[in-house]
Amino acid sequence: MTVTLITGANKGIGFETAKQLQELGHTVYVGARDAERGERAAAALGARFVPLDVTDDASVESALAAIDAAEGRLDVLIHNAGILETELGAAGAQRSFDTNAVGIVRVTEAALPLLQRSSNPNVVTVSSSMGSFWAVNNPERPESGLPFPLYAASKSAATMLTVQYAKLHPQIKFNAVEPGPTATDMTAAFDFGRPAAESARVVVRLATLDADGPTGTYTDENGTLPW
């Protein structure tokens, strides 16, 4: 059975991704920093909960140690945890990058020993077209009119980290995905996006790649995207 960890999986795209992978037979670990919400989400899914705050070294190490003790390996890691800071400032920048970019490094580094024991290791980063230089400079794209500099910059970093990890660890698949505009708690103030379940299907497609699937890509549901 495929062992999968999803960060920030107690709601939104993370929750729906967990639900769909659970239905496909994965052993899913719901990672969440809020224990009450995480346990409730895992119970609703029939999944397993692991306390996981991607901004905290000890929390990350404890979560991966728990999965190691229970499973002995990790097959799929999905970096889904993310925040949207709308005010530009140093404190917001630190929070944005700590969660959206540095968190990827924390969790990936802790997970690498477990992923290396898998016969088909796969890492998926839920990124955003807001981090695409092509999209934010294209007047025909909605991203060009959205003023979220910290989110955009941190998601650009998330995509680049994913591609660089693919170069460093060619035996593991690393891909970043633009799931599509999605109605979640994070975007509620802006009143746009499709249901999270639809966007989760894009993530699930990458999370279920065969062993000979692509690596080092940045893609959406329609194929590889320009940066």
GROMACS .gro file of N, CA and C in nm, residues 20-136:
model
  351
   20GLN      N    1  -0.918   1.181  -0.200
   20GLN     CA    2  -0.909   1.109  -0.327
   20GLN      C    3  -0.801   1.001  -0.324
   21LEU      N    4  -0.689   1.028  -0.258
   21LEU     CA    5  -0.585   0.927  -0.249
   21LEU      C    6  -0.625   0.814  -0.155
   22GLN      N    7  -0.697   0.849  -0.051
   22GLN     CA    8  -0.749   0.747   0.040
   22GLN      C    9  -0.841   0.652  -0.037
   23GLU      N   10  -0.924   0.710  -0.124
   23GLU     CA   11  -1.015   0.628  -0.204
   23GLU      C   12  -0.941   0.539  -0.303
   24LEU      N   13  -0.820   0.581  -0.341
   24LEU     CA   14  -0.738   0.501  -0.431
   24LEU      C   15  -0.657   0.394  -0.358
   25GLY      N   16  -0.671   0.391  -0.226
   25GLY     CA   17  -0.605   0.286  -0.149
   25GLY      C   18  -0.477   0.326  -0.080
   26HIS      N   19  -0.442   0.455  -0.084
   26HIS     CA   20  -0.322   0.501  -0.015
   26HIS      C   21  -0.342   0.498   0.137
   27THR      N   22  -0.235   0.473   0.209
   27THR     CA   23  -0.233   0.500   0.352
   27THR      C   24  -0.194   0.646   0.367
   28VAL      N   25  -0.290   0.730   0.404
   28VAL     CA   26  -0.269   0.875   0.403
   28VAL      C   27  -0.246   0.927   0.543
   29TYR      N   28  -0.139   1.005   0.556
   29TYR     CA   29  -0.112   1.079   0.680
   29TYR      C   30  -0.149   1.225   0.657
   30VAL      N   31  -0.243   1.271   0.737
   30VAL     CA   32  -0.287   1.411   0.733
   30VAL      C   33  -0.196   1.491   0.824
   31GLY      N   34  -0.113   1.576   0.765
   31GLY     CA   35  -0.027   1.663   0.844
   31GLY      C   36  -0.096   1.796   0.867
   32ALA      N   37  -0.100   1.843   0.990
   32ALA     CA   38  -0.163   1.970   1.023
   32ALA      C   39  -0.103   2.024   1.152
   33ARG      N   40  -0.088   2.156   1.160
   33ARG     CA   41  -0.031   2.214   1.281
   33ARG      C   42  -0.134   2.226   1.392
   34ASP      N   43  -0.262   2.235   1.356
   34ASP     CA   44  -0.370   2.241   1.454
   34ASP      C   45  -0.418   2.099   1.482
   35ALA      N   46  -0.387   2.049   1.602
   35ALA     CA   47  -0.416   1.909   1.633
   35ALA      C   48  -0.565   1.878   1.627
   36GLU      N   49  -0.648   1.966   1.680
   36GLU     CA   50  -0.791   1.939   1.682
   36GLU      C   51  -0.847   1.928   1.540
   37ARG      N   52  -0.811   2.024   1.454
   37ARG     CA   53  -0.860   2.022   1.317
   37ARG      C   54  -0.801   1.904   1.240
   38GLY      N   55  -0.674   1.875   1.264
   38GLY     CA   56  -0.611   1.764   1.196
   38GLY      C   57  -0.672   1.630   1.233
   39GLU      N   58  -0.696   1.610   1.360
   39GLU     CA   59  -0.757   1.485   1.405
   39GLU      C   60  -0.899   1.470   1.351
   40ARG      N   61  -0.972   1.582   1.347
   40ARG     CA   62  -1.109   1.579   1.295
   40ARG      C   63  -1.109   1.545   1.146
   41ALA      N   64  -1.017   1.605   1.071
   41ALA     CA   65  -1.008   1.577   0.928
   41ALA      C   66  -0.970   1.432   0.903
   42ALA      N   67  -0.872   1.383   0.976
   42ALA     CA   68  -0.828   1.245   0.958
   42ALA      C   69  -0.940   1.147   0.991
   43ALA      N   70  -1.015   1.175   1.096
   43ALA     CA   71  -1.126   1.088   1.134
   43ALA      C   72  -1.233   1.087   1.026
   44ALA      N   73  -1.262   1.204   0.968
   44ALA     CA   74  -1.362   1.212   0.862
   44ALA      C   75  -1.320   1.134   0.738
   45LEU      N   76  -1.190   1.127   0.714
   45LEU     CA   77  -1.138   1.059   0.596
   45LEU      C   78  -1.110   0.910   0.619
   46GLY      N   79  -1.097   0.872   0.745
   46GLY     CA   80  -1.048   0.738   0.774
   46GLY      C   81  -0.898   0.730   0.751
   47ALA      N   82  -0.831   0.845   0.763
   47ALA     CA   83  -0.686   0.853   0.743
   47ALA      C   84  -0.617   0.860   0.880
   48ARG      N   85  -0.488   0.887   0.878
   48ARG     CA   86  -0.410   0.897   1.000
   48ARG      C   87  -0.362   1.040   1.018
   49PHE      N   88  -0.359   1.086   1.141
   49PHE     CA   89  -0.317   1.223   1.169
   49PHE      C   90  -0.176   1.224   1.225
   50VAL      N   91  -0.097   1.321   1.181
   50VAL     CA   92   0.034   1.343   1.240
   50VAL      C   93   0.051   1.493   1.261
   51PRO      N   94   0.079   1.537   1.385
   51PRO     CA   95   0.102   1.681   1.409
   51PRO      C   96   0.221   1.728   1.327
   52LEU      N   97   0.203   1.835   1.251
   52LEU     CA   98   0.310   1.880   1.163
   52LEU      C   99   0.298   2.029   1.134
   53ASP      N  100   0.392   2.104   1.187
   53ASP     CA  101   0.404   2.247   1.160
   53ASP      C  102   0.529   2.264   1.075
   54VAL      N  103   0.513   2.300   0.948
   54VAL     CA  104   0.627   2.304   0.857
   54VAL      C  105   0.727   2.415   0.891
   55THR      N  106   0.690   2.505   0.983
   55THR     CA  107   0.782   2.612   1.023
   55THR      C  108   0.862   2.577   1.148
   56ASP      N  109   0.846   2.455   1.198
   56ASP     CA  110   0.909   2.416   1.323
   56ASP      C  111   0.992   2.288   1.302
   57ASP      N  112   1.124   2.299   1.322
   57ASP     CA  113   1.213   2.185   1.299
   57ASP      C  114   1.174   2.063   1.382
   58ALA      N  115   1.149   2.085   1.510
   58ALA     CA  116   1.118   1.973   1.598
   58ALA      C  117   0.988   1.905   1.557
   59SER      N  118   0.888   1.983   1.518
   59SER     CA  119   0.760   1.927   1.475
   59SER      C  120   0.778   1.841   1.350
   60VAL      N  121   0.855   1.891   1.256
   60VAL     CA  122   0.879   1.817   1.132
   60VAL      C  123   0.952   1.686   1.160
   61GLU      N  124   1.057   1.694   1.240
   61GLU     CA  125   1.135   1.574   1.271
   61GLU      C  126   1.050   1.471   1.345
   62SER      N  127   0.965   1.518   1.437
   62SER     CA  128   0.878   1.428   1.512
   62SER      C  129   0.777   1.360   1.420
   63ALA      N  130   0.720   1.435   1.326
   63ALA     CA  131   0.620   1.379   1.234
   63ALA      C  132   0.681   1.270   1.147
   64LEU      N  133   0.799   1.297   1.092
   64LEU     CA  134   0.862   1.197   1.006
   64LEU      C  135   0.911   1.077   1.085
   65ALA      N  136   0.952   1.099   1.210
   65ALA     CA  137   0.991   0.987   1.296
   65ALA      C  138   0.872   0.897   1.325
   66ALA      N  139   0.755   0.957   1.344
   66ALA     CA  140   0.635   0.878   1.370
   66ALA      C  141   0.598   0.793   1.249
   67ILE      N  142   0.609   0.850   1.129
   67ILE     CA  143   0.579   0.775   1.008
   67ILE      C  144   0.682   0.664   0.987
   68ASP      N  145   0.807   0.694   1.016
   68ASP     CA  146   0.914   0.595   1.005
   68ASP      C  147   0.886   0.477   1.097
   69ALA      N  148   0.848   0.507   1.221
   69ALA     CA  149   0.822   0.400   1.318
   69ALA      C  150   0.703   0.314   1.276
   70ALA      N  151   0.602   0.376   1.217
   70ALA     CA  152   0.480   0.303   1.181
   70ALA      C  153   0.491   0.231   1.046
   71GLU      N  154   0.562   0.293   0.951
   71GLU     CA  155   0.560   0.242   0.813
   71GLU      C  156   0.698   0.199   0.761
   72GLY      N  157   0.803   0.260   0.812
   72GLY     CA  158   0.937   0.227   0.767
   72GLY      C  159   0.978   0.289   0.635
   73ARG      N  160   0.888   0.365   0.576
   73ARG     CA  161   0.919   0.430   0.447
   73ARG      C  162   0.812   0.535   0.420
   74LEU      N  163   0.835   0.616   0.316
   74LEU     CA  164   0.736   0.711   0.266
   74LEU      C  165   0.743   0.705   0.114
   75ASP      N  166   0.628   0.687   0.051
   75ASP     CA  167   0.624   0.675  -0.095
   75ASP      C  168   0.591   0.808  -0.163
   76VAL      N  169   0.500   0.884  -0.104
   76VAL     CA  170   0.456   1.010  -0.165
   76VAL      C  171   0.455   1.119  -0.059
   77LEU      N  172   0.518   1.231  -0.091
   77LEU     CA  173   0.516   1.349  -0.006
   77LEU      C  174   0.454   1.463  -0.086
   78ILE      N  175   0.350   1.524  -0.031
   78ILE     CA  176   0.283   1.635  -0.098
   78ILE      C  177   0.298   1.760  -0.012
   79HIS      N  178   0.370   1.857  -0.065
   79HIS     CA  179   0.387   1.986   0.002
   79HIS      C  180   0.267   2.073  -0.032
   80ASN      N  181   0.170   2.077   0.058
   80ASN     CA  182   0.048   2.154   0.034
   80ASN      C  183   0.034   2.273   0.128
   81ALA      N  184   0.098   2.269   0.244
   81ALA     CA  185   0.084   2.378   0.341
   81ALA      C  186   0.128   2.510   0.279
   82GLY      N  187   0.047   2.613   0.299
   82GLY     CA  188   0.081   2.744   0.243
   82GLY      C  189  -0.001   2.854   0.308
   83ILE      N  190   0.051   2.976   0.301
   83ILE     CA  191  -0.020   3.092   0.352
   83ILE      C  192  -0.018   3.204   0.249
   84LEU      N  193  -0.115   3.293   0.261
   84LEU     CA  194  -0.123   3.410   0.174
   84LEU      C  195  -0.119   3.535   0.260
   85GLU      N  196  -0.007   3.606   0.257
   85GLU     CA  197   0.009   3.733   0.327
   85GLU      C  198  -0.025   3.846   0.229
   86THR      N  199  -0.119   3.930   0.264
   86THR     CA  200  -0.162   4.035   0.172
   86THR      C  201  -0.095   4.170   0.199
   87GLU      N  202  -0.030   4.185   0.315
   87GLU     CA  203   0.038   4.311   0.347
   87GLU      C  204   0.187   4.295   0.332
   88LEU      N  205   0.249   4.388   0.261
   88LEU     CA  206   0.392   4.380   0.233
   88LEU      C  207   0.471   4.438   0.350
   89GLY      N  208   0.558   4.355   0.405
   89GLY     CA  209   0.641   4.397   0.517
   89GLY      C  210   0.736   4.285   0.553
   90ALA      N  211   0.837   4.317   0.634
   90ALA     CA  212   0.940   4.218   0.667
   90ALA      C  213   0.882   4.099   0.743
   91ALA      N  214   0.794   4.127   0.839
   91ALA     CA  215   0.737   4.017   0.918
   91ALA      C  216   0.655   3.923   0.829
   92GLY      N  217   0.574   3.981   0.742
   92GLY     CA  218   0.495   3.900   0.650
   92GLY      C  219   0.582   3.821   0.554
   93ALA      N  220   0.692   3.883   0.511
   93ALA     CA  221   0.784   3.814   0.421
   93ALA      C  222   0.846   3.693   0.490
   94GLN      N  223   0.885   3.710   0.615
   94GLN     CA  224   0.943   3.598   0.689
   94GLN      C  225   0.842   3.485   0.705
   95ARG      N  226   0.718   3.520   0.737
   95ARG     CA  227   0.615   3.416   0.752
   95ARG      C  228   0.589   3.346   0.619
   96SER      N  229   0.579   3.425   0.512
   96SER     CA  230   0.550   3.368   0.380
   96SER      C  231   0.657   3.270   0.336
   97PHE      N  232   0.782   3.312   0.344
   97PHE     CA  233   0.890   3.226   0.297
   97PHE      C  234   0.913   3.108   0.391
   98ASP      N  235   0.892   3.129   0.521
   98ASP     CA  236   0.912   3.020   0.616
   98ASP      C  237   0.813   2.906   0.590
   99THR      N  238   0.690   2.941   0.557
   99THR     CA  239   0.589   2.839   0.531
   99THR      C  240   0.596   2.788   0.387
  100ASN      N  241   0.595   2.880   0.291
  100ASN     CA  242   0.579   2.841   0.150
  100ASN      C  243   0.706   2.791   0.084
  101ALA      N  244   0.822   2.825   0.138
  101ALA     CA  245   0.948   2.785   0.074
  101ALA      C  246   1.039   2.708   0.170
  102VAL      N  247   1.076   2.771   0.283
  102VAL     CA  248   1.166   2.704   0.376
  102VAL      C  249   1.100   2.576   0.430
  103GLY      N  250   0.969   2.579   0.448
  103GLY     CA  251   0.898   2.460   0.493
  103GLY      C  252   0.918   2.341   0.401
  104ILE      N  253   0.930   2.368   0.271
  104ILE     CA  254   0.955   2.261   0.175
  104ILE      C  255   1.091   2.197   0.202
  105VAL      N  256   1.189   2.279   0.232
  105VAL     CA  257   1.322   2.226   0.262
  105VAL      C  258   1.320   2.146   0.392
  106ARG      N  259   1.255   2.201   0.495
  106ARG     CA  260   1.250   2.130   0.624
  106ARG      C  261   1.191   1.990   0.608
  107VAL      N  262   1.074   1.985   0.544
  107VAL     CA  263   1.004   1.858   0.535
  107VAL      C  264   1.075   1.762   0.440
  108THR      N  265   1.123   1.814   0.328
  108THR     CA  266   1.192   1.727   0.232
  108THR      C  267   1.317   1.666   0.294
  109GLU      N  268   1.397   1.747   0.361
  109GLU     CA  269   1.521   1.695   0.420
  109GLU      C  270   1.490   1.587   0.524
  110ALA      N  271   1.386   1.608   0.604
  110ALA     CA  272   1.349   1.508   0.704
  110ALA      C  273   1.292   1.383   0.640
  111ALA      N  274   1.229   1.398   0.524
  111ALA     CA  275   1.162   1.285   0.458
  111ALA      C  276   1.254   1.204   0.368
  112LEU      N  277   1.366   1.261   0.326
  112LEU     CA  278   1.452   1.194   0.229
  112LEU      C  279   1.491   1.052   0.268
  113PRO      N  280   1.532   1.025   0.393
  113PRO     CA  281   1.568   0.887   0.426
  113PRO      C  282   1.451   0.789   0.408
  114LEU      N  283   1.329   0.835   0.435
  114LEU     CA  284   1.212   0.749   0.419
  114LEU      C  285   1.177   0.732   0.272
  115LEU      N  286   1.188   0.839   0.194
  115LEU     CA  287   1.160   0.832   0.051
  115LEU      C  288   1.258   0.740  -0.020
  116GLN      N  289   1.382   0.739   0.025
  116GLN     CA  290   1.484   0.656  -0.038
  116GLN      C  291   1.462   0.507  -0.015
  117ARG      N  292   1.371   0.473   0.076
  117ARG     CA  293   1.338   0.332   0.097
  117ARG      C  294   1.219   0.287   0.013
  118SER      N  295   1.160   0.380  -0.062
  118SER     CA  296   1.043   0.350  -0.145
  118SER      C  297   1.087   0.298  -0.282
  119SER      N  298   1.004   0.212  -0.341
  119SER     CA  299   1.032   0.163  -0.476
  119SER      C  300   0.986   0.264  -0.582
  120ASN      N  301   0.904   0.360  -0.542
  120ASN     CA  302   0.855   0.462  -0.636
  120ASN      C  303   0.836   0.594  -0.562
  121PRO      N  304   0.946   0.656  -0.517
  121PRO     CA  305   0.934   0.780  -0.437
  121PRO      C  306   0.892   0.898  -0.522
  122ASN      N  307   0.802   0.978  -0.466
  122ASN     CA  308   0.738   1.084  -0.544
  122ASN      C  309   0.710   1.203  -0.453
  123VAL      N  310   0.756   1.321  -0.493
  123VAL     CA  311   0.732   1.443  -0.417
  123VAL      C  312   0.659   1.543  -0.506
  124VAL      N  313   0.549   1.596  -0.457
  124VAL     CA  314   0.468   1.692  -0.532
  124VAL      C  315   0.457   1.821  -0.451
  125THR      N  316   0.490   1.933  -0.514
  125THR     CA  317   0.475   2.063  -0.451
  125THR      C  318   0.355   2.135  -0.509
  126VAL      N  319   0.259   2.171  -0.425
  126VAL     CA  320   0.146   2.251  -0.471
  126VAL      C  321   0.194   2.395  -0.477
  127SER      N  322   0.229   2.439  -0.597
  127SER     CA  323   0.280   2.573  -0.618
  127SER      C  324   0.167   2.661  -0.672
  128SER      N  325   0.202   2.760  -0.752
  128SER     CA  326   0.100   2.851  -0.804
  128SER      C  327   0.152   2.923  -0.927
  129SER      N  328   0.064   2.951  -1.020
  129SER     CA  329   0.101   3.031  -1.136
  129SER      C  330   0.131   3.176  -1.096
  130MET      N  331   0.095   3.215  -0.974
  130MET     CA  332   0.137   3.345  -0.923
  130MET      C  333   0.289   3.354  -0.910
  131GLY      N  334   0.355   3.239  -0.905
  131GLY     CA  335   0.500   3.236  -0.898
  131GLY      C  336   0.566   3.224  -1.033
  132SER      N  337   0.487   3.231  -1.141
  132SER     CA  338   0.541   3.220  -1.277
  132SER      C  339   0.571   3.359  -1.332
  133PHE      N  340   0.696   3.383  -1.371
  133PHE     CA  341   0.732   3.511  -1.430
  133PHE      C  342   0.654   3.534  -1.559
  134TRP      N  343   0.631   3.428  -1.634
  134TRP     CA  344   0.555   3.438  -1.758
  134TRP      C  345   0.411   3.483  -1.731
  135ALA      N  346   0.346   3.422  -1.633
  135ALA     CA  347   0.205   3.451  -1.607
  135ALA      C  348   0.185   3.592  -1.552
  136VAL      N  349   0.269   3.633  -1.456
  136VAL     CA  350   0.246   3.764  -1.393
  136VAL      C  351   0.284   3.880  -1.485
   0.00000   0.00000   0.00000
